[in-house]
XYZ file of C-alpha atoms in Angstrom:
555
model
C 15.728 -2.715 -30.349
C 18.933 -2.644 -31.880
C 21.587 -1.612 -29.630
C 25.949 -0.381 -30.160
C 26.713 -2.910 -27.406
C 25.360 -6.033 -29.511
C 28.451 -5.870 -31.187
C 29.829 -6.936 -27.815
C 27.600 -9.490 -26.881
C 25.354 -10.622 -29.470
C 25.168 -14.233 -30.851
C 27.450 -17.502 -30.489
C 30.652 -15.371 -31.584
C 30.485 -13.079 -28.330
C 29.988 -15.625 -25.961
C 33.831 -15.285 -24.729
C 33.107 -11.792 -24.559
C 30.061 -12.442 -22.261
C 31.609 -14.964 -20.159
C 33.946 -12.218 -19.119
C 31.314 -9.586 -18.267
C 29.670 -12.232 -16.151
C 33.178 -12.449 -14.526
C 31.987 -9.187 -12.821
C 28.728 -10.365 -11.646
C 26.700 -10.072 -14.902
C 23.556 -11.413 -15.153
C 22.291 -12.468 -18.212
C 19.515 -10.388 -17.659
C 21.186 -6.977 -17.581
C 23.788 -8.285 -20.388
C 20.422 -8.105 -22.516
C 19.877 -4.862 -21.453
C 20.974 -1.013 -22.738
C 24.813 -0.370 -21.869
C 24.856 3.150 -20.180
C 28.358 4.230 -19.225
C 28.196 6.351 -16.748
C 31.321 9.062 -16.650
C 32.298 10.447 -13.250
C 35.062 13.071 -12.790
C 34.671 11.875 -9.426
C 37.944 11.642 -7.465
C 39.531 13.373 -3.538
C 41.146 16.548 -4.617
C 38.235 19.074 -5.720
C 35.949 19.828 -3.677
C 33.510 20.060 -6.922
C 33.646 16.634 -7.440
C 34.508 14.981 -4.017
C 30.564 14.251 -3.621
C 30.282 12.511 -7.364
C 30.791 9.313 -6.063
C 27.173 9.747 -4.197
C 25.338 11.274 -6.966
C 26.528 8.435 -9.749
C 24.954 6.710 -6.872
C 21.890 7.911 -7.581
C 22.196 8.485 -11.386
C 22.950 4.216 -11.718
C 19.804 3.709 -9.467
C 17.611 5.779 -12.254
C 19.334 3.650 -15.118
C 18.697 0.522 -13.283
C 14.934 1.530 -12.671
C 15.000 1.941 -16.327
C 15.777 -1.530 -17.204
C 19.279 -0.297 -18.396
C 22.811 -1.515 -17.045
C 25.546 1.071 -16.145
C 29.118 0.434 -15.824
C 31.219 3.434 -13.802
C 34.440 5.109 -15.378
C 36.037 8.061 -14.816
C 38.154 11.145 -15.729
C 40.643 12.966 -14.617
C 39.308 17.011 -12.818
C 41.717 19.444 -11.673
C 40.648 22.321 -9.289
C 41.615 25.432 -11.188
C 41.757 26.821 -7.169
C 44.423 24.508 -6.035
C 46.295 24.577 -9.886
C 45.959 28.887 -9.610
C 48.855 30.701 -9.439
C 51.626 28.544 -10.354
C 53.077 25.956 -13.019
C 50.000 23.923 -12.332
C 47.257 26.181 -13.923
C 49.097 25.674 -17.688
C 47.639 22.135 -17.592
C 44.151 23.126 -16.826
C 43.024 24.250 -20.330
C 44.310 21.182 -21.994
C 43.153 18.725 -19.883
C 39.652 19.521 -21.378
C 40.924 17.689 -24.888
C 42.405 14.917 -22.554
C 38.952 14.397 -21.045
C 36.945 14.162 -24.451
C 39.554 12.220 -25.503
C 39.624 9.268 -22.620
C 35.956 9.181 -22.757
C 35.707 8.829 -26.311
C 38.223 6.015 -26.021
C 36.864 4.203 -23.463
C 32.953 4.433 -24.888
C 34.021 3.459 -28.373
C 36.235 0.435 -27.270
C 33.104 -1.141 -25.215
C 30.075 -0.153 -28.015
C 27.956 1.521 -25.183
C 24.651 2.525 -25.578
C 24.449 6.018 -24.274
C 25.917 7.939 -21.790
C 25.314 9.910 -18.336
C 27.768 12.578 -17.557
C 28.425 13.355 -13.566
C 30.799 16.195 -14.152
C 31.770 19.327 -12.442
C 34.291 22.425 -12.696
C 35.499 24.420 -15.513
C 37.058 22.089 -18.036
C 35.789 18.997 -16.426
C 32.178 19.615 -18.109
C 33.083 20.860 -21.381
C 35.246 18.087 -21.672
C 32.189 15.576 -20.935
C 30.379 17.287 -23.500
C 32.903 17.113 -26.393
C 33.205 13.756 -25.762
C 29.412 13.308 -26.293
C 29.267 15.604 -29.342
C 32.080 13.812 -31.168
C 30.242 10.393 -30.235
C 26.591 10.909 -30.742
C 24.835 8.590 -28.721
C 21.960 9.213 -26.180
C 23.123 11.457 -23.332
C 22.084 13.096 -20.462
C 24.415 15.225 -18.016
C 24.053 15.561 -14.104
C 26.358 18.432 -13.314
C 27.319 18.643 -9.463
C 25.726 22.189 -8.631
C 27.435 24.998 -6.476
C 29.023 24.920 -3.132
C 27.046 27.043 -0.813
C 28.329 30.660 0.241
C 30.702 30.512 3.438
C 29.848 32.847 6.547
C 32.513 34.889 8.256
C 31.420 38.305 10.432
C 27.162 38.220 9.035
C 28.282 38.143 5.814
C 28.409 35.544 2.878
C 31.599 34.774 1.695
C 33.328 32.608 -0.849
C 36.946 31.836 -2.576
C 37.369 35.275 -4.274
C 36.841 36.610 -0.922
C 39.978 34.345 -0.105
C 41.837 35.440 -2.721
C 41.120 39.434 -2.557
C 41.589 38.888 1.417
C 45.146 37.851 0.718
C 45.593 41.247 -1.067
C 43.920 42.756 1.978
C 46.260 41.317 4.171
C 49.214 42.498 1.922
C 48.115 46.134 2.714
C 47.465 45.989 6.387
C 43.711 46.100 5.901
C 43.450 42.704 7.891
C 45.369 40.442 10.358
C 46.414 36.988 9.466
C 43.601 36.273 12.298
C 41.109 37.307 10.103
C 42.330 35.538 6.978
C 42.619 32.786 8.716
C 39.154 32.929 9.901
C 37.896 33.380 5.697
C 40.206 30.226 5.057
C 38.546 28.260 7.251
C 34.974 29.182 6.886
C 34.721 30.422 3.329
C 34.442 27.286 1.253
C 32.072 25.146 3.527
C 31.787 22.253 1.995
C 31.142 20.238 -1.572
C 30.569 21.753 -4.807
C 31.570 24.434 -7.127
C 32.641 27.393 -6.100
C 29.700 29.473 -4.836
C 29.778 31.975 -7.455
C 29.103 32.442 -11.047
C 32.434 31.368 -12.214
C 33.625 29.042 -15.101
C 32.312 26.033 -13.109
C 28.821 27.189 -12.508
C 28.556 29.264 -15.658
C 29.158 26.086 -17.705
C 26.463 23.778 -15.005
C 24.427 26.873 -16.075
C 25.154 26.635 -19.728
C 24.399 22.996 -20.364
C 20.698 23.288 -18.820
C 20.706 25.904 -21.031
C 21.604 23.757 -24.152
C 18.996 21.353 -22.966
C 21.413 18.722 -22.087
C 20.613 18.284 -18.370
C 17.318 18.396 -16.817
C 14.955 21.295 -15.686
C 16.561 22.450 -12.538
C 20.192 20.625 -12.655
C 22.533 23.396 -13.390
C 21.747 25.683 -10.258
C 20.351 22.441 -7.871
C 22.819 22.652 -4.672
C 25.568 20.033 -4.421
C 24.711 19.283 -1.187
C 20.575 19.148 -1.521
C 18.446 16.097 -2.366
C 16.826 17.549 -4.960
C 20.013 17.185 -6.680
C 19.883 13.299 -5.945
C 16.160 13.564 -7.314
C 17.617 14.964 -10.628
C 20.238 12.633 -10.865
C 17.463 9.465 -10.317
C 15.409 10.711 -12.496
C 18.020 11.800 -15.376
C 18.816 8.037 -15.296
C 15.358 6.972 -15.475
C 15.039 8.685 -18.857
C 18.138 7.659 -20.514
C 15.937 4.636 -21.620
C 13.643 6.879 -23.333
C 16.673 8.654 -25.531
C 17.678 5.508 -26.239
C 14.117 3.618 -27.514
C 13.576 7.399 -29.188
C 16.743 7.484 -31.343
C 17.479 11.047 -29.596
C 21.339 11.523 -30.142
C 23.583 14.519 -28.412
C 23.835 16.464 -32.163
C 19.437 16.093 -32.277
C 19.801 18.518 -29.053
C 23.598 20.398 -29.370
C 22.215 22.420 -32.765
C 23.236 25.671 -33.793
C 19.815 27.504 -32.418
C 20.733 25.418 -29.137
C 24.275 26.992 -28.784
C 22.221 30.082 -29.660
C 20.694 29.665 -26.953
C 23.124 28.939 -24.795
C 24.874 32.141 -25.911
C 21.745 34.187 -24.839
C 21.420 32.815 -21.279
C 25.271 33.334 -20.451
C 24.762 37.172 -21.456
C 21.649 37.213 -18.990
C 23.764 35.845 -16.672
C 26.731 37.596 -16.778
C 28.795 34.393 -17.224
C 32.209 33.435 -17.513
C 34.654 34.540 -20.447
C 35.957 30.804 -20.769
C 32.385 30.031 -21.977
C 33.868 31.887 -25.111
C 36.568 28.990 -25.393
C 33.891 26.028 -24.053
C 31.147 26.507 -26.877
C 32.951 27.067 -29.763
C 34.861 24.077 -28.733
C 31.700 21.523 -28.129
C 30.453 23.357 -31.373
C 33.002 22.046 -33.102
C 33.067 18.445 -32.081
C 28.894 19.111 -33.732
C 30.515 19.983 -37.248
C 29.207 23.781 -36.181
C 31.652 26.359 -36.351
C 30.923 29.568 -33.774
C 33.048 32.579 -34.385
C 33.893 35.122 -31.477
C 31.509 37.294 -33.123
C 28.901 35.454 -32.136
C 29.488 36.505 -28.503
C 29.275 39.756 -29.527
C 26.225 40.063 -31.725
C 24.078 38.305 -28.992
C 25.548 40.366 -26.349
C 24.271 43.689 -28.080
C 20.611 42.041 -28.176
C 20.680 40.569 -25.066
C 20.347 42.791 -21.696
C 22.295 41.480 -18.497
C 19.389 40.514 -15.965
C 21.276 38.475 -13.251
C 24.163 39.400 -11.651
C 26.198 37.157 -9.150
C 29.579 37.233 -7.684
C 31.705 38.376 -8.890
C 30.283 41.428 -10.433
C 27.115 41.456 -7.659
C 26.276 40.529 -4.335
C 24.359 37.405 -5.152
C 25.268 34.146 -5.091
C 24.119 30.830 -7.196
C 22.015 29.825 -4.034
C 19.995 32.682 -4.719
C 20.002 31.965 -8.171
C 18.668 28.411 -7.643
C 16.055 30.210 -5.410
C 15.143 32.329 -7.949
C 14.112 29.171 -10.071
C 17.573 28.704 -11.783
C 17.849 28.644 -15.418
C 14.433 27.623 -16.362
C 13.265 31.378 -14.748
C 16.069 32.929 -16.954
C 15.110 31.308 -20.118
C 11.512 31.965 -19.326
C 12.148 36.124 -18.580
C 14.321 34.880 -22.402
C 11.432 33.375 -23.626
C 10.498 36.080 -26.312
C 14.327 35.755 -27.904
C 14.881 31.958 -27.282
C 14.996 29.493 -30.014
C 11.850 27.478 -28.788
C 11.229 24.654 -31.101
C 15.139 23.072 -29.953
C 15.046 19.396 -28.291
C 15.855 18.561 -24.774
C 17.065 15.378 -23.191
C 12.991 15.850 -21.788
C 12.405 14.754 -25.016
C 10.869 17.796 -25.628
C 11.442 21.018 -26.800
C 12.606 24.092 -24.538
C 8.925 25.707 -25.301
C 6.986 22.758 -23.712
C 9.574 22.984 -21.001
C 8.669 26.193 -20.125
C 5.481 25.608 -20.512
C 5.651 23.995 -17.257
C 7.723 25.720 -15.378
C 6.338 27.803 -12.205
C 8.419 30.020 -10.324
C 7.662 29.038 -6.402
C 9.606 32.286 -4.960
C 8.153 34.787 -6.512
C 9.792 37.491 -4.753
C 13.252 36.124 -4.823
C 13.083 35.908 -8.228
C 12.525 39.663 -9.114
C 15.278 40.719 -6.872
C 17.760 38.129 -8.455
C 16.862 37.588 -12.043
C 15.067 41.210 -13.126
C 12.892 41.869 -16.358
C 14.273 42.944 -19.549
C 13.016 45.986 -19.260
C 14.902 46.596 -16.009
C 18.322 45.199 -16.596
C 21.239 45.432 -14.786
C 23.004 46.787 -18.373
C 20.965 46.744 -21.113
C 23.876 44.603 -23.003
C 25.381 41.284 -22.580
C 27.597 40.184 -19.132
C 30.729 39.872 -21.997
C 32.113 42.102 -24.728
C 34.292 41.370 -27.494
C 37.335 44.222 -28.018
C 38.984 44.253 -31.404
C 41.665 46.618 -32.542
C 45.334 47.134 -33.675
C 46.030 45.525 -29.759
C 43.517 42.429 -30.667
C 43.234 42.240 -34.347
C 41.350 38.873 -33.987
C 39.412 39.618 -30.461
C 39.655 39.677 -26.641
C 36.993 39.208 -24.676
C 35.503 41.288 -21.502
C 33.401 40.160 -18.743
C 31.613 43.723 -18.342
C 28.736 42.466 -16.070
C 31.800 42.414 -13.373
C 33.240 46.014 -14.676
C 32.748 49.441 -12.756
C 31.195 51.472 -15.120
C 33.214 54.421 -14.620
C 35.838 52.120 -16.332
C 33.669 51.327 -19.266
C 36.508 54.180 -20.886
C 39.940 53.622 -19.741
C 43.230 54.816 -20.995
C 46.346 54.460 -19.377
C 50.378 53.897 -20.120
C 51.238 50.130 -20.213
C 53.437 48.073 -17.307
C 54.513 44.817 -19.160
C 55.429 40.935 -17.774
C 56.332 38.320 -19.789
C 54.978 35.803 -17.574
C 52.339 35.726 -14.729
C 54.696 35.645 -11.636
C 56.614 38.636 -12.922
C 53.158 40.450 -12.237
C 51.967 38.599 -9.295
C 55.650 39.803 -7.320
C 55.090 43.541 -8.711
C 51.457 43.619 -7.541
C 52.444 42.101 -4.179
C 55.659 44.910 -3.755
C 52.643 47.892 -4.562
C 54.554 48.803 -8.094
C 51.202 48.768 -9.508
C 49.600 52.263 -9.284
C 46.550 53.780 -10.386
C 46.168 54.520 -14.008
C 48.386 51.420 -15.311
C 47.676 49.019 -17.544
C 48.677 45.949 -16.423
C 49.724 43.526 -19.869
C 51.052 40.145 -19.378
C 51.982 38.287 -22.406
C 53.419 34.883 -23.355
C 50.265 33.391 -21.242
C 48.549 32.333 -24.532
C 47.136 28.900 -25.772
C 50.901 28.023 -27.304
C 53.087 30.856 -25.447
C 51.982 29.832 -21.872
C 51.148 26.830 -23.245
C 47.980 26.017 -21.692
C 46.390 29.819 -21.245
C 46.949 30.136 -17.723
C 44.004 32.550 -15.351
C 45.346 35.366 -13.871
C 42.878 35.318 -10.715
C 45.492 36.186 -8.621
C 46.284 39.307 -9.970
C 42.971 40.469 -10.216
C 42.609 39.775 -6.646
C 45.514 40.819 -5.138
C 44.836 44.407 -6.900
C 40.935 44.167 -5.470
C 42.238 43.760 -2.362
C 44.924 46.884 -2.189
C 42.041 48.845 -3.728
C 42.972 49.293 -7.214
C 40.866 46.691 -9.071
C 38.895 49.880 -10.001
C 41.782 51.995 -11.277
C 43.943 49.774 -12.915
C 43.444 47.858 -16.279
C 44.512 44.542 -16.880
C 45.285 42.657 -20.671
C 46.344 39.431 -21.492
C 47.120 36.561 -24.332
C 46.121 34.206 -21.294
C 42.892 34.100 -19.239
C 40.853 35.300 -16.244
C 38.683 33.580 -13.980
C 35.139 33.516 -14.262
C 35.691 34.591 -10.206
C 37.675 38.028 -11.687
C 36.166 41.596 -11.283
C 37.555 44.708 -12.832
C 39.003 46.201 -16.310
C 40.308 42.836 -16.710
C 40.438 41.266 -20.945
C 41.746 38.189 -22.318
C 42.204 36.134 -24.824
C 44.064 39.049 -26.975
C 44.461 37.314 -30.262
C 46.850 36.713 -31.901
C 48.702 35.992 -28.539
C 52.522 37.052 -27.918
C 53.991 33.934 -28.939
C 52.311 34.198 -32.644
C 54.120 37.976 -33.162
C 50.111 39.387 -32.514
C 50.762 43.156 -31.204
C 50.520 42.625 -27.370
C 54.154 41.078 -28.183
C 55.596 44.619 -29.516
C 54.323 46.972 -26.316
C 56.527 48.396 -24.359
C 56.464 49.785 -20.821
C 54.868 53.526 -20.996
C 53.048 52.995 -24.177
C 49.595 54.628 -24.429
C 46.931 51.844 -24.349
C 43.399 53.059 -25.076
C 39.751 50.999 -23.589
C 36.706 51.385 -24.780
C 34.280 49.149 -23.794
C 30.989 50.588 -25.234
C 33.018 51.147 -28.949
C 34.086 47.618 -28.102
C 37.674 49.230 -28.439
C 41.265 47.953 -27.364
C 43.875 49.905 -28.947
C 47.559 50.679 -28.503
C 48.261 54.379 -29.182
C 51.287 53.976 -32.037
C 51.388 53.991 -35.518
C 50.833 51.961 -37.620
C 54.424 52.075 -39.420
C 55.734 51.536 -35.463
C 53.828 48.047 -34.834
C 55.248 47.203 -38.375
C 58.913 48.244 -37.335
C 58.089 46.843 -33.916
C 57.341 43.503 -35.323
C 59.835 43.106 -38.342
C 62.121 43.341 -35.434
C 60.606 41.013 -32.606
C 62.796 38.333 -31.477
C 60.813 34.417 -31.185
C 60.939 33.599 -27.232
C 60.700 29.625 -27.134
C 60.091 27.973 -24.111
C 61.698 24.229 -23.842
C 58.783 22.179 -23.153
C 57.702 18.171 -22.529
C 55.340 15.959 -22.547
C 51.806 16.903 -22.426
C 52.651 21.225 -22.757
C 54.774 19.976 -25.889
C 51.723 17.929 -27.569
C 49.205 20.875 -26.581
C 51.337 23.892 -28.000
C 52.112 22.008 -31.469
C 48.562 20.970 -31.618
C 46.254 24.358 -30.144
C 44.993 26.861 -32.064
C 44.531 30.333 -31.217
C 42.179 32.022 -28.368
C 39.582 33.370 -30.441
C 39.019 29.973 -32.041
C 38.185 28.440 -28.199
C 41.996 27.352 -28.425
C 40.714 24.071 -30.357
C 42.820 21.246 -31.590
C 42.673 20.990 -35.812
């Protein structure tokens, strides 16, 4: 078998090179071997990742079963939690190129063989699978499954109930005893949060591009089965590599098809809209915004999880996860794609059973019985996103599906966060905060804290909310982001102004600001640049980002 890391240790020439690989314990029995680096996001500040250090545990005993040698690095994670809400969340989005890059770096320095991702959290995996895109070697990912729900008062909770319960407090509606009862019990323990945000949407999404094993993107964080699935995952990294099976032989255009399909079944996150475009790319596969859209209009909503339902991914995984979504899918699915199985989806299925039956039609229903009949997300386009904005309307009161209302307009994200919290938000507004985009934030910051705070004063069902920045996968409500072009590149969310008419409609897939035409011209002509001084990293990212609706990709 001819293998990358030969150039590394092959032959009288690499014996220097050998001699310091046995300087860390090397035998030359596992120098003969595969190379499998194994990439862990692992590290003490997210509680998505604080229990990585066990499962690459488990992942290195598969590869060593296999015959293979791993060597442990790792990346950087932030907790888009902790970073929420402040100066912190504009590094979030571009950490994601950071983390293909490092890994690409470190992989292509040392020749290795193939790779097994432990990643978790919102940019943290699409990051890992960039990486392995751009570097086309034998991989298999072991994402590090949900936290389970918290339990305050008989009820499930998680950290939107956190976050709305600050609102609540802000209005009287609870004591500080009582938040202080959801802060201590509502995020129990490892894992992502509970819900179907960005985190778990992408764990979701990258079973769904047949990148991880049967089971792994719903399997708890803190089961065994997860430990099973990482043992095993490393057992059959062997098998990719003896097979020739690269990452671009699975990540194929039907896959991110695919992919698409399950996260409008799902009602997923609208950062999946920036995440698969970008891993697209790093294929030499270009995925337009449209995309989102076509597949949501042929694709009925069939599982909904906080925030838009009362579910959460533990019932999901006892539903039978993603393999019972793709198989109620199985009639619009691509079939004939590879997995890292080694096998196509269809055989997959083949031999999947569902073992709770009856948990499975409450949580995931049939197509004929949807919970909407389209797609969880919607793309908006008009003379207020010329280029698109996305909508996650799985998580949407449908007496908001039309909305019109006269505009209320921040420049930044705090602006809105201190009117929201001193109740000058009322009914009827639209909420637009602008200069949040990919370059104008930089970095695209979520507004889950606006969302939340207006969910918890009771108006996250009669107020709109539109930005060049982002929401949360763990948002509810009117909320849309990504407008494209964003503030900062003269697009038209930079030219409203407080009182103007802005006009929703979701099921025209509609987002409209009631002037003329000749006014957003004068408007614009007349615009004045706001420049932020910037450093370092924010500096690099806004000179180098491209817009929103492209999945804010570097060219």
């Amino acid at each position: 078998m001819n293998l990358r890391s030969d150039k590394t240790k092959k032959g009288i020439t690499r014996a220097p090179h050998r001699s310091l690989m046995k300087a860390m314990g090397l035998t030359d029995e596992e120098i003969s071997q595969p190379f499998v680096g194994v990439v862990n996001s692992w590290n003490e500040y997210v509680p998505g990742h604080i229990h990585l250090d066990k499962l690459a545990q488990s992942v290195k005993a598969g590869i060593r079963y296999a015959k293979c040698t791993p060597f442990e690095f790792h990346t950087i994670a932030i907790c888009d939690g902790i970073a929420m809400g402040h100066e912190g969340m504009r590094y979030s989005l571009p950490s994601r190129e950071t983390i293909a890059d490092s890994i690409e770096l470190q992989v292509q320095a040392h020749q290795m063989d193939a790779l097994l991702l432990v990643p978790s959290c919102d940019k943290i995996i699409p990051g890992h699978l960039m990486a392995s895109a751009r570097l086309n070697i034998p991989t298999i990912a072991v994402t590090g499954g949900p936290m389970c729900p918290g339990f305050v008062n008989d009820s499930k909770v998680d950290l939107i109930s956190l976050f709305e319960g600050v609102g609540r407090y802000n209005v009287n509606e609870i004591s500080e005893d009582e938040l202080k009862i959801l802060e201590n019990f509502a995020c129990p323990g490892a894992g992502s949060c509970a819900g179907l945000f960005t985190a778990n949407t992408m764990g979701c999404l990258t079973e769904a591009l047949g990148m991880s094993l049967p089971g792994c993107g719903t399997a708890l964080a803190v089961e065994a089965k997860k430990h099973r699935i990482a043992k095993e995952s490393g057992m059959k990294i062997f098998d990719l590599i003896s097979s020739d099976i690269k990452s671009r032989d699975i990540l194929t255009y039907d896959a991110f098809e695919n992919a698409i399909m399950v996260d409008m079944a799902i009602g997923g996150s609208t950062n999946t809209s920036l995440h698969i475009p970008a891993i697209a790319k790093e294929c030499g596969i270009k995925l337009d915004l449209e995309i989102f859209d076509e597949i949501s209009r042929k694709i009925p909503h069939i599982v909904s999880i906080r925030p838009g339902g009362s579910h959460f991914m533990e019932d999901l995984e006892r539903a039978g996860g993603i393999q019972a979504v793709m198989s109620k899918l199985r009639t619009k699915l691509n079939l004939d794609v590879l997995t890292v199985t080694g096998e196509t989806l269809g055989k997959n299925l083949e031999k999947f059973k569902i073992i709770n039956p009856e948990k499975n039609k409450e949580v995931i229903r049939d197509l004929s019985k949807p919970y909407h009949k389209e797609g969880g997300i919607f793309v908006l386009k008009g003379n207020l996103a010329p280029d698109g904005s996305v909508v996650k309307v799985g998580a949407v009161n449908e007496k908001m599906l039309k909305f019109s209302g006269k505009a209320k307009v921040f420049d930044c994200e705090e602006d809105t966060n201190d009117a929201i919290v001193k109740r000058k938000i009322k009914a009827g507004d639209v909420v637009v905060i602008r200069y949040e985009g990919p370059k104008g934030g930089p970095g695209m910051r979520e507004m889950l804290q606006a969302t939340s705070a207006l969910a918890g004063q009771g108006l996250i069902d009669n107020v709109a909310l539109i930005t060049d920045g982002r929401f949360s996968g763990g948002t509810r409500g009117l909320a849309i982001g990504h407008v494209s072009p964003e503030a900062t590149e003269k697009g038209t969310i930079a030219i409203v102004k407080d009182g103007d008419v802005i006009e929703i409609d979701l099921e025209k897939r509609l987002l409209n600001l009631k002037i003329s035409d000749d006014e957003i011209k004068e408007r614009t002509k007349n615009l004045k640049s706001k420049k932020k001084i910037l450093s370092g990293v924010l500096k690099r990212y806004a000179a180098s980002v491209t817009s929103a609706n492209t999945g804010a990709i570097f060219e």
